Amino acid sequence: MSGPPPAPYGTYPGAPQGGGFAVPGQGYPAPSYPPPTGAYPPPAGAYPPPAGAYPPPAGAYPPPTGAYPPPTGAYPPPTGAYPPPAGQPGYAPQYLPPSPQGGYPSAPQPGFGAYPPPAGPPPVGYPAGGYAPPPGPAPGAYGVEAPQVYYRGEILINNPRFPGGIQKYDGVERDVDAILTHKSKKQLIDLMVNLGPIKMDAVSQEFQMHHNNKKRLTLLQWIEKECSGDLEAGLCGLALGPLKYDAHLIKLVSSDAGDLLNELILDLSLFDINLLSYTYQQMYGKNLSTAIQTKLDGGARKLMTLALQTERLVLPDASTQNPGQLAIDDAQALYKAGAGRMGTDESKFHTILTSRTAPHLSQVCREYHSRQKKPLTKAIDSEFGGLERKALMHIVRGCEVDVHHPELDPAALRDAYMIEKTMEGMGTRERVLVMRLIRAHWSRARLDRIKAAFPFASNNSGHRHLRERVVGETSGNLKELCTALVGGGM
């Protein structure tokens, strides 16, 4: 590939810089669930989803020159991703109706709004619906929900639409008791970080009625009573689990920090957006797209609105006869919409970047660089401004392979850079650091990719590893939380 290398990460304003979250206070949604009255076994063929739809492991970026990225389903699963819990039949949360005085969001009805889960874990890192739904009925289709599904590509969670309730696992009472009787904040942190999303839902369900919980507090209420500040926010995030935590963060994002929405929305698949929209409606009684539109304006609002449309076509799909030619056409269309004309056709950028798969966008970036002798990110940097530029940069940075480190997952390198930015300069942005580490830790494979990329993140002087950097920038309970989330090793 000829031409200059992409601009280093430190030269573009594409990552959120500050806090942007409201103080947690009493703003957490209800954590409790109904008891598992005869929770169903998994529908035949619905659990677990078959493996084989993961992205390439670290070291496989980019595909060989001239080769088109493998189709969905062609990748081996990453090592370290959370497997379905051994010995635990599938289960999923049902949300309790609000108590008259509680003000909690209303509950979905059993069997409400059945749409099938994907046939397996979808590819990771797809921008705003970046994978086409599998053709034909998936396991658990025809109105029957699978008990567990994959969120954000590789995080196994309980399906909020599954009507069978949450089942206990062996040892749940012991785990609840250990939380209630913890001897130190470090012990409490380690207990909660190591539970994982599936067990955490069962713990939340059992917590209120446990014999040692004399005040009958929910898990979130208990955390609010026991902890404060960033530790409270972090442990409540863990208690909510991946899907409800994302919905909660969207609710908390202030209008002057709309760029934080990029990492909460723009990497999601169509299936993910359906799950998140459903959950947001149940928790807050509001439409997700409408809620997000109130936090943005201008081009950023138009882009995000398009990204949240779950009915749009995502290419390439099974009907695409020549994906390689489509990548060439898209690269040319982006040039003609930006650097190749007077003014900028913003809608063309919005449409292409929110309606293509991540592997396809990687190919588009290569084609653009090859033809224009500069990276697509540089074109976006010169053609756009403000939140719109940051949103487009987020999508493209997650797909554009770094020519200096082609072995690294570009999305992991982007995410490592954003984590580094929270610790850069005077003062650490603790709340955003905690948010990013929590969202990374739910997928062991994704966290490993971020840790591998972190020494190469811009402005990381000395190429320090993530754990070393976190230890040097935090203290007290925050350090205990962050190092537990990062884990051992790098």
Short mmCIF file of C-alpha atoms in Angstrom, two decimals:
data_model
loop_
_atom_site.label_atom_id
_atom_site.label_comp_id
_atom_site.label_asym_id
_atom_site.label_seq_id
_atom_site.Cartn_x
_atom_site.Cartn_y
_atom_site.Cartn_z
CA MET A 1 0.00 0.00 0.00
CA SER A 2 1.53 3.27 -1.05
CA GLY A 3 1.12 6.74 0.37
CA PRO A 4 1.64 8.16 3.82
CA PRO A 5 0.58 6.22 6.90
CA PRO A 6 -2.62 7.14 8.72
CA ALA A 7 -2.38 10.08 11.07
CA PRO A 8 -1.46 8.93 14.58
CA TYR A 9 -4.26 8.65 17.08
CA GLY A 10 -3.10 11.66 18.98
CA THR A 11 -3.79 14.01 16.06
CA TYR A 12 -7.53 13.71 15.81
CA PRO A 13 -10.20 14.82 18.29
CA GLY A 14 -12.19 11.63 18.06
CA ALA A 15 -12.50 10.46 21.63
CA PRO A 16 -14.54 11.76 24.56
CA GLN A 17 -12.42 13.87 26.86
CA GLY A 18 -14.42 14.35 30.03
CA GLY A 19 -16.96 12.90 32.37
CA GLY A 20 -20.38 13.55 30.98
CA PHE A 21 -22.32 11.40 33.45
CA ALA A 22 -24.75 12.45 36.10
CA VAL A 23 -23.96 11.62 39.72
CA PRO A 24 -25.42 8.15 40.35
CA GLY A 25 -27.55 9.08 43.36
CA GLN A 26 -30.79 7.12 43.26
CA GLY A 27 -30.95 6.85 39.50
CA TYR A 28 -30.47 3.10 39.10
CA PRO A 29 -33.27 0.98 37.68
CA ALA A 30 -34.88 -1.83 39.60
CA PRO A 31 -32.58 -4.84 39.76
CA SER A 32 -34.97 -7.44 41.10
CA TYR A 33 -36.66 -10.17 39.14
CA PRO A 34 -39.50 -12.57 39.85
CA PRO A 35 -38.63 -15.95 41.33
CA PRO A 36 -37.95 -18.64 38.73
CA THR A 37 -41.29 -20.41 38.84
CA GLY A 38 -40.71 -23.41 36.67
CA ALA A 39 -38.31 -21.72 34.33
CA TYR A 40 -38.28 -23.34 30.95
CA PRO A 41 -35.56 -25.52 29.61
CA PRO A 42 -34.02 -24.10 26.46
CA PRO A 43 -36.12 -24.57 23.32
CA ALA A 44 -34.81 -27.39 21.19
CA GLY A 45 -31.79 -26.29 19.26
CA ALA A 46 -31.73 -22.86 20.86
CA TYR A 47 -28.93 -23.21 23.42
CA PRO A 48 -26.12 -22.63 23.13
CA PRO A 49 -25.81 -20.78 19.83
CA PRO A 50 -23.35 -22.52 17.57
CA ALA A 51 -19.86 -21.13 17.47
CA GLY A 52 -18.13 -19.90 14.40
CA ALA A 53 -19.21 -16.32 13.81
CA TYR A 54 -16.43 -14.52 15.59
CA PRO A 55 -13.89 -12.13 14.08
CA PRO A 56 -10.31 -13.20 13.46
CA PRO A 57 -8.10 -13.44 16.52
CA ALA A 58 -5.29 -10.98 17.14
CA GLY A 59 -2.64 -11.36 14.51
CA ALA A 60 -5.06 -11.94 11.66
CA TYR A 61 -5.50 -8.30 10.65
CA PRO A 62 -5.59 -7.36 7.83
CA PRO A 63 -6.65 -10.03 5.31
CA PRO A 64 -4.06 -10.74 2.64
CA THR A 65 -3.75 -8.10 -0.06
CA GLY A 66 -6.55 -8.42 -2.56
CA ALA A 67 -8.47 -10.85 -0.41
CA TYR A 68 -11.93 -10.02 0.76
CA PRO A 69 -12.71 -10.54 4.44
CA PRO A 70 -14.21 -13.94 5.18
CA PRO A 71 -17.99 -14.13 5.31
CA THR A 72 -19.97 -14.22 8.52
CA GLY A 73 -19.52 -17.54 10.24
CA ALA A 74 -16.06 -18.21 8.86
CA TYR A 75 -13.99 -17.13 11.84
CA PRO A 76 -12.93 -19.29 14.76
CA PRO A 77 -14.20 -18.22 18.17
CA PRO A 78 -11.76 -16.14 20.22
CA THR A 79 -10.15 -17.80 23.17
CA GLY A 80 -11.28 -16.62 26.55
CA ALA A 81 -14.78 -15.46 25.69
CA TYR A 82 -17.31 -16.28 28.34
CA PRO A 83 -18.77 -19.69 27.55
CA PRO A 84 -22.30 -20.66 28.52
CA PRO A 85 -22.10 -21.51 32.23
CA ALA A 86 -21.54 -25.20 32.77
CA GLY A 87 -24.44 -27.03 34.33
CA GLN A 88 -26.78 -24.08 34.15
CA PRO A 89 -29.90 -24.38 32.05
CA GLY A 90 -30.63 -21.23 30.11
CA TYR A 91 -32.42 -18.46 31.87
CA ALA A 92 -33.16 -14.82 31.29
CA PRO A 93 -34.49 -11.93 33.31
CA GLN A 94 -38.04 -10.82 33.52
CA TYR A 95 -38.45 -7.35 34.94
CA LEU A 96 -40.69 -6.83 37.93
CA PRO A 97 -43.66 -4.51 37.61
CA PRO A 98 -43.02 -1.31 39.55
CA SER A 99 -44.19 -1.03 43.09
CA PRO A 100 -46.56 1.93 43.56
CA GLN A 101 -43.95 3.87 45.49
CA GLY A 102 -40.86 2.72 43.64
CA GLY A 103 -41.22 4.48 40.34
CA TYR A 104 -39.37 1.69 38.54
CA PRO A 105 -39.95 0.97 34.86
CA SER A 106 -42.79 -1.31 33.96
CA ALA A 107 -42.26 -4.95 33.10
CA PRO A 108 -42.45 -6.65 29.75
CA GLN A 109 -45.11 -9.31 29.49
CA PRO A 110 -44.02 -12.92 29.08
CA GLY A 111 -43.45 -13.79 25.47
CA PHE A 112 -43.59 -10.16 24.46
CA GLY A 113 -42.34 -9.24 21.00
CA ALA A 114 -40.63 -12.41 19.89
CA TYR A 115 -37.89 -12.01 17.34
CA PRO A 116 -35.32 -14.72 16.89
CA PRO A 117 -31.81 -14.49 18.24
CA PRO A 118 -28.95 -14.78 15.79
CA ALA A 119 -27.90 -18.26 14.76
CA GLY A 120 -24.67 -17.78 16.66
CA PRO A 121 -22.58 -14.99 18.14
CA PRO A 122 -22.39 -12.26 15.50
CA PRO A 123 -19.09 -10.75 14.42
CA VAL A 124 -17.59 -8.25 16.82
CA GLY A 125 -17.17 -4.56 16.22
CA TYR A 126 -19.81 -4.02 13.61
CA PRO A 127 -20.85 -0.39 13.34
CA ALA A 128 -24.51 0.27 14.06
CA GLY A 129 -26.04 -2.87 12.71
CA GLY A 130 -22.97 -4.00 10.87
CA TYR A 131 -23.96 -7.58 10.22
CA ALA A 132 -26.80 -8.92 8.19
CA PRO A 133 -29.25 -11.15 10.08
CA PRO A 134 -28.71 -14.81 9.20
CA PRO A 135 -31.00 -16.07 6.46
CA GLY A 136 -33.91 -18.25 7.49
CA PRO A 137 -35.16 -18.99 10.99
CA ALA A 138 -32.57 -19.08 13.71
CA PRO A 139 -32.64 -21.48 16.63
CA GLY A 140 -35.48 -20.38 18.85
CA ALA A 141 -37.38 -18.79 15.98
CA TYR A 142 -41.10 -19.01 15.24
CA GLY A 143 -42.03 -16.96 18.29
CA VAL A 144 -39.91 -18.91 20.81
CA GLU A 145 -37.13 -16.94 22.43
CA ALA A 146 -33.77 -18.46 23.27
CA PRO A 147 -32.95 -18.14 26.98
CA GLN A 148 -29.52 -16.66 26.33
CA VAL A 149 -28.15 -14.56 23.48
CA TYR A 150 -24.91 -12.86 22.53
CA TYR A 151 -24.72 -9.09 22.97
CA ARG A 152 -22.03 -7.00 21.27
CA GLY A 153 -20.87 -10.08 19.44
CA GLU A 154 -19.30 -12.16 22.20
CA ILE A 155 -20.94 -11.40 25.56
CA LEU A 156 -23.35 -14.14 26.62
CA ILE A 157 -26.31 -12.58 28.45
CA ASN A 158 -29.77 -13.56 29.53
CA ASN A 159 -32.33 -12.75 26.85
CA PRO A 160 -34.68 -10.08 28.26
CA ARG A 161 -37.47 -11.37 26.00
CA PHE A 162 -37.25 -14.98 27.15
CA PRO A 163 -40.41 -15.75 29.18
CA GLY A 164 -38.94 -18.53 31.32
CA GLY A 165 -37.42 -16.49 34.12
CA ILE A 166 -34.00 -16.77 35.74
CA GLN A 167 -32.84 -20.08 37.13
CA LYS A 168 -30.58 -20.43 40.12
CA TYR A 169 -27.13 -21.91 39.81
CA ASP A 170 -25.44 -24.11 42.37
CA GLY A 171 -23.81 -21.83 44.89
CA VAL A 172 -25.87 -18.68 44.29
CA GLU A 173 -26.87 -18.47 47.97
CA ARG A 174 -23.22 -18.81 48.93
CA ASP A 175 -22.26 -15.97 46.58
CA VAL A 176 -25.03 -13.71 47.92
CA ASP A 177 -23.95 -14.47 51.46
CA ALA A 178 -20.32 -13.70 50.61
CA ILE A 179 -21.33 -10.31 49.22
CA LEU A 180 -23.46 -9.46 52.25
CA THR A 181 -20.78 -10.53 54.74
CA HIS A 182 -17.70 -9.24 52.89
CA LYS A 183 -14.76 -8.33 55.11
CA SER A 184 -13.26 -5.61 52.91
CA LYS A 185 -14.02 -3.55 49.84
CA LYS A 186 -11.34 -5.49 47.96
CA GLN A 187 -13.10 -8.75 48.74
CA LEU A 188 -16.43 -7.28 47.62
CA ILE A 189 -14.90 -6.00 44.37
CA ASP A 190 -13.29 -9.36 43.59
CA LEU A 191 -16.56 -11.20 44.25
CA MET A 192 -18.59 -8.99 41.93
CA VAL A 193 -16.03 -8.67 39.14
CA ASN A 194 -15.68 -12.46 38.90
CA LEU A 195 -19.38 -13.31 38.75
CA GLY A 196 -19.98 -12.53 35.07
CA PRO A 197 -23.32 -11.45 33.53
CA ILE A 198 -25.20 -14.76 33.79
CA LYS A 199 -24.47 -15.41 37.45
CA MET A 200 -24.92 -11.73 38.32
CA ASP A 201 -28.56 -11.85 37.21
CA ALA A 202 -29.20 -14.84 39.48
CA VAL A 203 -27.45 -13.10 42.39
CA SER A 204 -29.58 -9.99 41.84
CA GLN A 205 -32.70 -12.15 41.85
CA GLU A 206 -31.85 -13.95 45.08
CA PHE A 207 -30.31 -11.00 46.91
CA GLN A 208 -33.40 -9.29 48.35
CA MET A 209 -34.83 -12.38 50.05
CA HIS A 210 -31.57 -13.82 51.38
CA HIS A 211 -31.72 -14.57 55.12
CA ASN A 212 -28.75 -12.28 55.86
CA ASN A 213 -30.36 -9.35 54.05
CA LYS A 214 -32.31 -8.11 57.06
CA LYS A 215 -33.53 -4.88 55.44
CA ARG A 216 -34.63 -6.65 52.25
CA LEU A 217 -32.66 -4.25 50.05
CA THR A 218 -32.17 -4.97 46.39
CA LEU A 219 -28.58 -5.46 45.29
CA LEU A 220 -28.44 -1.95 43.81
CA GLN A 221 -29.94 -0.39 46.94
CA TRP A 222 -27.44 -2.29 49.07
CA ILE A 223 -24.50 -1.10 46.94
CA GLU A 224 -25.70 2.50 47.20
CA LYS A 225 -25.81 2.12 50.98
CA GLU A 226 -22.42 0.39 51.30
CA CYS A 227 -20.39 2.37 48.76
CA SER A 228 -20.07 5.84 47.27
CA GLY A 229 -18.53 7.72 44.37
CA ASP A 230 -16.75 5.85 41.60
CA LEU A 231 -16.82 2.55 43.49
CA GLU A 232 -20.60 2.79 43.83
CA ALA A 233 -20.95 3.62 40.13
CA GLY A 234 -18.70 0.72 39.14
CA LEU A 235 -20.32 -1.93 41.32
CA CYS A 236 -23.80 -0.81 40.28
CA GLY A 237 -22.65 -1.12 36.66
CA LEU A 238 -21.54 -4.69 37.32
CA ALA A 239 -24.84 -5.46 39.05
CA LEU A 240 -26.85 -4.15 36.10
CA GLY A 241 -25.05 -6.35 33.60
CA PRO A 242 -23.95 -5.47 30.04
CA LEU A 243 -27.31 -4.67 28.46
CA LYS A 244 -28.97 -2.75 31.29
CA TYR A 245 -25.71 -0.95 32.06
CA ASP A 246 -25.55 0.37 28.49
CA ALA A 247 -29.16 1.54 28.74
CA HIS A 248 -28.39 3.18 32.08
CA LEU A 249 -25.33 4.96 30.67
CA ILE A 250 -27.34 6.31 27.75
CA LYS A 251 -29.85 7.69 30.24
CA LEU A 252 -27.07 9.37 32.24
CA VAL A 253 -25.14 10.91 29.34
CA SER A 254 -25.55 14.67 29.47
CA SER A 255 -26.29 16.72 26.36
CA ASP A 256 -22.84 18.33 26.47
CA ALA A 257 -21.11 14.93 26.37
CA GLY A 258 -22.96 13.41 23.43
CA ASP A 259 -19.74 11.94 22.06
CA LEU A 260 -19.92 9.26 24.76
CA LEU A 261 -22.92 7.90 22.87
CA ASN A 262 -20.60 6.86 20.04
CA GLU A 263 -19.08 3.97 21.95
CA LEU A 264 -22.48 2.95 23.37
CA ILE A 265 -24.27 2.82 20.00
CA LEU A 266 -22.05 2.85 16.92
CA ASP A 267 -20.47 -0.59 17.36
CA LEU A 268 -23.81 -2.37 17.79
CA SER A 269 -25.38 -4.80 15.35
CA LEU A 270 -29.02 -4.61 14.30
CA PHE A 271 -29.75 -7.40 16.76
CA ASP A 272 -27.95 -5.52 19.56
CA ILE A 273 -29.92 -2.35 18.85
CA ASN A 274 -33.17 -4.28 19.02
CA LEU A 275 -32.15 -5.70 22.41
CA LEU A 276 -31.02 -2.32 23.72
CA SER A 277 -34.11 -0.51 22.46
CA TYR A 278 -36.36 -3.09 24.09
CA THR A 279 -34.47 -2.90 27.39
CA TYR A 280 -34.40 0.91 27.41
CA GLN A 281 -38.17 0.99 26.86
CA GLN A 282 -38.73 -1.43 29.76
CA MET A 283 -36.42 0.44 32.13
CA TYR A 284 -37.42 4.02 31.37
CA GLY A 285 -40.68 3.85 29.41
CA LYS A 286 -39.17 5.83 26.53
CA ASN A 287 -38.15 5.15 22.95
CA LEU A 288 -34.36 4.82 22.70
CA SER A 289 -34.01 6.72 19.42
CA THR A 290 -36.16 9.59 20.68
CA ALA A 291 -34.19 9.78 23.94
CA ILE A 292 -30.86 9.94 22.10
CA GLN A 293 -32.08 12.57 19.64
CA THR A 294 -32.72 14.94 22.54
CA LYS A 295 -29.00 14.76 23.46
CA LEU A 296 -27.68 15.62 19.97
CA ASP A 297 -28.22 18.05 17.13
CA GLY A 298 -27.04 18.71 13.59
CA GLY A 299 -25.12 16.08 11.67
CA ALA A 300 -24.42 13.98 14.76
CA ARG A 301 -28.15 13.66 15.39
CA LYS A 302 -28.83 12.63 11.78
CA LEU A 303 -26.06 10.03 11.88
CA MET A 304 -27.19 8.53 15.19
CA THR A 305 -30.83 8.43 14.08
CA LEU A 306 -29.79 6.48 10.99
CA ALA A 307 -27.63 4.14 13.06
CA LEU A 308 -30.61 3.30 15.30
CA GLN A 309 -32.87 2.29 12.40
CA THR A 310 -33.15 -1.49 12.63
CA GLU A 311 -35.00 -1.92 9.34
CA ARG A 312 -32.20 -0.71 7.11
CA LEU A 313 -30.29 -3.00 4.77
CA VAL A 314 -26.74 -3.88 5.79
CA LEU A 315 -24.32 -4.91 3.06
CA PRO A 316 -22.74 -7.07 1.90
CA ASP A 317 -25.41 -9.71 2.39
CA ALA A 318 -26.23 -13.01 0.71
CA SER A 319 -27.49 -11.19 -2.38
CA THR A 320 -24.25 -9.25 -2.94
CA GLN A 321 -22.66 -10.82 -6.02
CA ASN A 322 -19.29 -9.03 -5.92
CA PRO A 323 -18.35 -7.72 -2.46
CA GLY A 324 -14.92 -6.63 -3.66
CA GLN A 325 -16.44 -4.40 -6.32
CA LEU A 326 -18.86 -2.98 -3.75
CA ALA A 327 -15.86 -1.98 -1.59
CA ILE A 328 -14.28 -0.20 -4.57
CA ASP A 329 -17.56 1.54 -5.36
CA ASP A 330 -17.99 2.63 -1.74
CA ALA A 331 -14.45 4.02 -1.58
CA GLN A 332 -15.03 6.00 -4.76
CA ALA A 333 -18.42 7.23 -3.51
CA LEU A 334 -16.85 8.49 -0.28
CA TYR A 335 -14.16 10.33 -2.22
CA LYS A 336 -16.73 11.95 -4.50
CA ALA A 337 -18.83 12.92 -1.47
CA GLY A 338 -15.89 14.58 0.29
CA ALA A 339 -12.46 15.47 -1.02
CA GLY A 340 -13.53 15.05 -4.65
CA ARG A 341 -16.08 17.87 -4.68
CA MET A 342 -16.80 21.36 -3.42
CA GLY A 343 -18.62 20.99 -0.15
CA THR A 344 -19.41 17.69 1.53
CA ASP A 345 -22.25 15.26 0.89
CA GLU A 346 -22.70 14.31 4.54
CA SER A 347 -25.59 11.93 3.88
CA LYS A 348 -23.40 9.72 1.68
CA PHE A 349 -20.88 9.28 4.50
CA HIS A 350 -23.69 8.60 6.98
CA THR A 351 -25.36 6.02 4.76
CA ILE A 352 -22.26 4.02 3.82
CA LEU A 353 -20.68 4.02 7.26
CA THR A 354 -23.86 2.85 9.03
CA SER A 355 -24.97 0.26 6.47
CA ARG A 356 -21.86 -1.84 5.90
CA THR A 357 -20.31 -4.65 7.88
CA ALA A 358 -17.05 -4.04 9.72
CA PRO A 359 -14.99 -6.42 7.54
CA HIS A 360 -16.39 -4.65 4.49
CA LEU A 361 -15.51 -1.23 5.89
CA SER A 362 -11.97 -2.47 6.49
CA GLN A 363 -11.80 -3.27 2.80
CA VAL A 364 -13.28 0.14 1.93
CA CYS A 365 -10.57 1.83 4.01
CA ARG A 366 -7.86 -0.10 2.18
CA GLU A 367 -9.35 0.77 -1.21
CA TYR A 368 -9.65 4.43 -0.26
CA HIS A 369 -6.06 4.63 0.96
CA SER A 370 -4.76 2.82 -2.10
CA ARG A 371 -6.52 5.17 -4.52
CA GLN A 372 -6.29 8.51 -2.72
CA LYS A 373 -2.89 7.99 -1.06
CA LYS A 374 -4.28 9.03 2.31
CA PRO A 375 -6.41 7.31 4.93
CA LEU A 376 -10.15 7.77 5.12
CA THR A 377 -9.78 9.12 8.65
CA LYS A 378 -7.76 12.05 7.33
CA ALA A 379 -10.50 12.86 4.82
CA ILE A 380 -13.13 12.79 7.57
CA ASP A 381 -10.96 14.96 9.79
CA SER A 382 -10.79 17.65 7.10
CA GLU A 383 -14.41 17.44 5.93
CA PHE A 384 -16.32 17.29 9.22
CA GLY A 385 -16.31 18.93 12.63
CA GLY A 386 -17.71 18.63 16.13
CA LEU A 387 -19.66 15.62 17.32
CA GLU A 388 -20.37 14.49 13.77
CA ARG A 389 -16.65 14.12 13.08
CA LYS A 390 -16.12 12.24 16.33
CA ALA A 391 -18.93 9.81 15.49
CA LEU A 392 -17.63 9.10 11.99
CA MET A 393 -14.10 8.76 13.34
CA HIS A 394 -15.30 6.23 15.89
CA ILE A 395 -16.74 4.01 13.17
CA VAL A 396 -13.77 4.26 10.81
CA ARG A 397 -11.09 3.97 13.51
CA GLY A 398 -12.70 0.66 14.46
CA CYS A 399 -12.17 -0.68 10.92
CA GLU A 400 -9.09 1.06 9.50
CA VAL A 401 -6.03 -1.14 10.00
CA ASP A 402 -2.98 0.67 11.38
CA VAL A 403 -0.26 0.19 8.76
CA HIS A 404 2.39 0.20 11.50
CA HIS A 405 0.62 -2.53 13.49
CA PRO A 406 -1.46 -4.60 11.06
CA GLU A 407 -1.47 -7.49 13.52
CA LEU A 408 -3.69 -5.52 15.92
CA ASP A 409 -7.46 -5.43 15.87
CA PRO A 410 -8.25 -1.83 14.82
CA ALA A 411 -11.28 -1.65 17.11
CA ALA A 412 -9.14 -2.78 20.05
CA LEU A 413 -6.49 -0.17 19.20
CA ARG A 414 -9.17 2.52 19.08
CA ASP A 415 -10.61 1.40 22.41
CA ALA A 416 -7.15 1.23 23.99
CA TYR A 417 -6.56 4.79 22.86
CA MET A 418 -9.83 5.94 24.45
CA ILE A 419 -8.93 4.24 27.74
CA GLU A 420 -5.52 5.92 27.61
CA LYS A 421 -7.19 9.31 27.03
CA THR A 422 -9.02 9.03 30.35
CA MET A 423 -5.66 8.85 32.14
CA GLU A 424 -3.80 11.42 30.04
CA GLY A 425 -2.65 14.79 31.35
CA MET A 426 -3.56 16.31 34.68
CA GLY A 427 -6.10 14.22 36.55
CA THR A 428 -7.78 10.96 35.64
CA ARG A 429 -11.38 10.96 34.42
CA GLU A 430 -12.36 8.24 36.86
CA ARG A 431 -16.02 7.77 35.93
CA VAL A 432 -15.29 7.34 32.21
CA LEU A 433 -12.30 5.08 32.96
CA VAL A 434 -14.51 2.82 35.08
CA MET A 435 -17.19 2.77 32.36
CA ARG A 436 -14.73 1.74 29.66
CA LEU A 437 -13.04 -0.94 31.75
CA ILE A 438 -16.37 -2.45 32.80
CA ARG A 439 -17.63 -2.59 29.23
CA ALA A 440 -14.36 -4.19 28.10
CA HIS A 441 -14.11 -6.76 30.88
CA TRP A 442 -17.40 -8.51 30.07
CA SER A 443 -15.71 -10.14 27.08
CA ARG A 444 -12.42 -11.73 28.07
CA ALA A 445 -11.43 -11.98 24.40
CA ARG A 446 -12.13 -8.30 23.73
CA LEU A 447 -10.24 -7.27 26.86
CA ASP A 448 -7.26 -9.37 25.77
CA ARG A 449 -7.24 -7.63 22.39
CA ILE A 450 -7.37 -4.21 24.06
CA LYS A 451 -4.54 -5.17 26.40
CA ALA A 452 -2.45 -6.34 23.45
CA ALA A 453 -3.06 -3.02 21.67
CA PHE A 454 -2.62 -0.73 24.67
CA PRO A 455 1.19 -0.36 24.56
CA PHE A 456 0.80 1.06 21.05
CA ALA A 457 -1.94 3.57 21.88
CA SER A 458 -0.87 7.13 21.11
CA ASN A 459 0.55 9.25 23.93
CA ASN A 460 1.18 6.13 26.02
CA SER A 461 4.72 7.20 26.86
CA GLY A 462 7.00 4.29 27.51
CA HIS A 463 4.55 1.84 25.90
CA ARG A 464 3.31 0.71 29.27
CA HIS A 465 0.84 -2.12 29.64
CA LEU A 466 -2.73 -1.40 30.67
CA ARG A 467 -2.48 -2.81 34.18
CA GLU A 468 0.72 -0.88 34.87
CA ARG A 469 -0.88 2.33 33.60
CA VAL A 470 -3.99 1.88 35.71
CA VAL A 471 -1.95 1.15 38.85
CA GLY A 472 0.00 4.37 38.34
CA GLU A 473 -3.08 6.54 37.81
CA THR A 474 -5.50 5.32 40.49
CA SER A 475 -5.51 4.75 44.22
CA GLY A 476 -7.59 3.28 47.01
CA ASN A 477 -10.83 1.50 46.19
CA LEU A 478 -10.76 2.83 42.64
CA LYS A 479 -7.40 1.11 42.07
CA GLU A 480 -8.78 -2.14 43.50
CA LEU A 481 -11.78 -1.94 41.16
CA CYS A 482 -9.83 -1.04 38.02
CA THR A 483 -7.09 -3.63 38.53
CA ALA A 484 -9.70 -6.32 39.20
CA LEU A 485 -11.46 -5.38 35.95
CA VAL A 486 -8.21 -5.45 33.98
CA GLY A 487 -7.07 -8.72 35.54
CA GLY A 488 -3.57 -10.09 35.57
CA GLY A 489 -0.95 -10.09 32.86
CA MET A 490 -0.45 -7.08 30.62
#
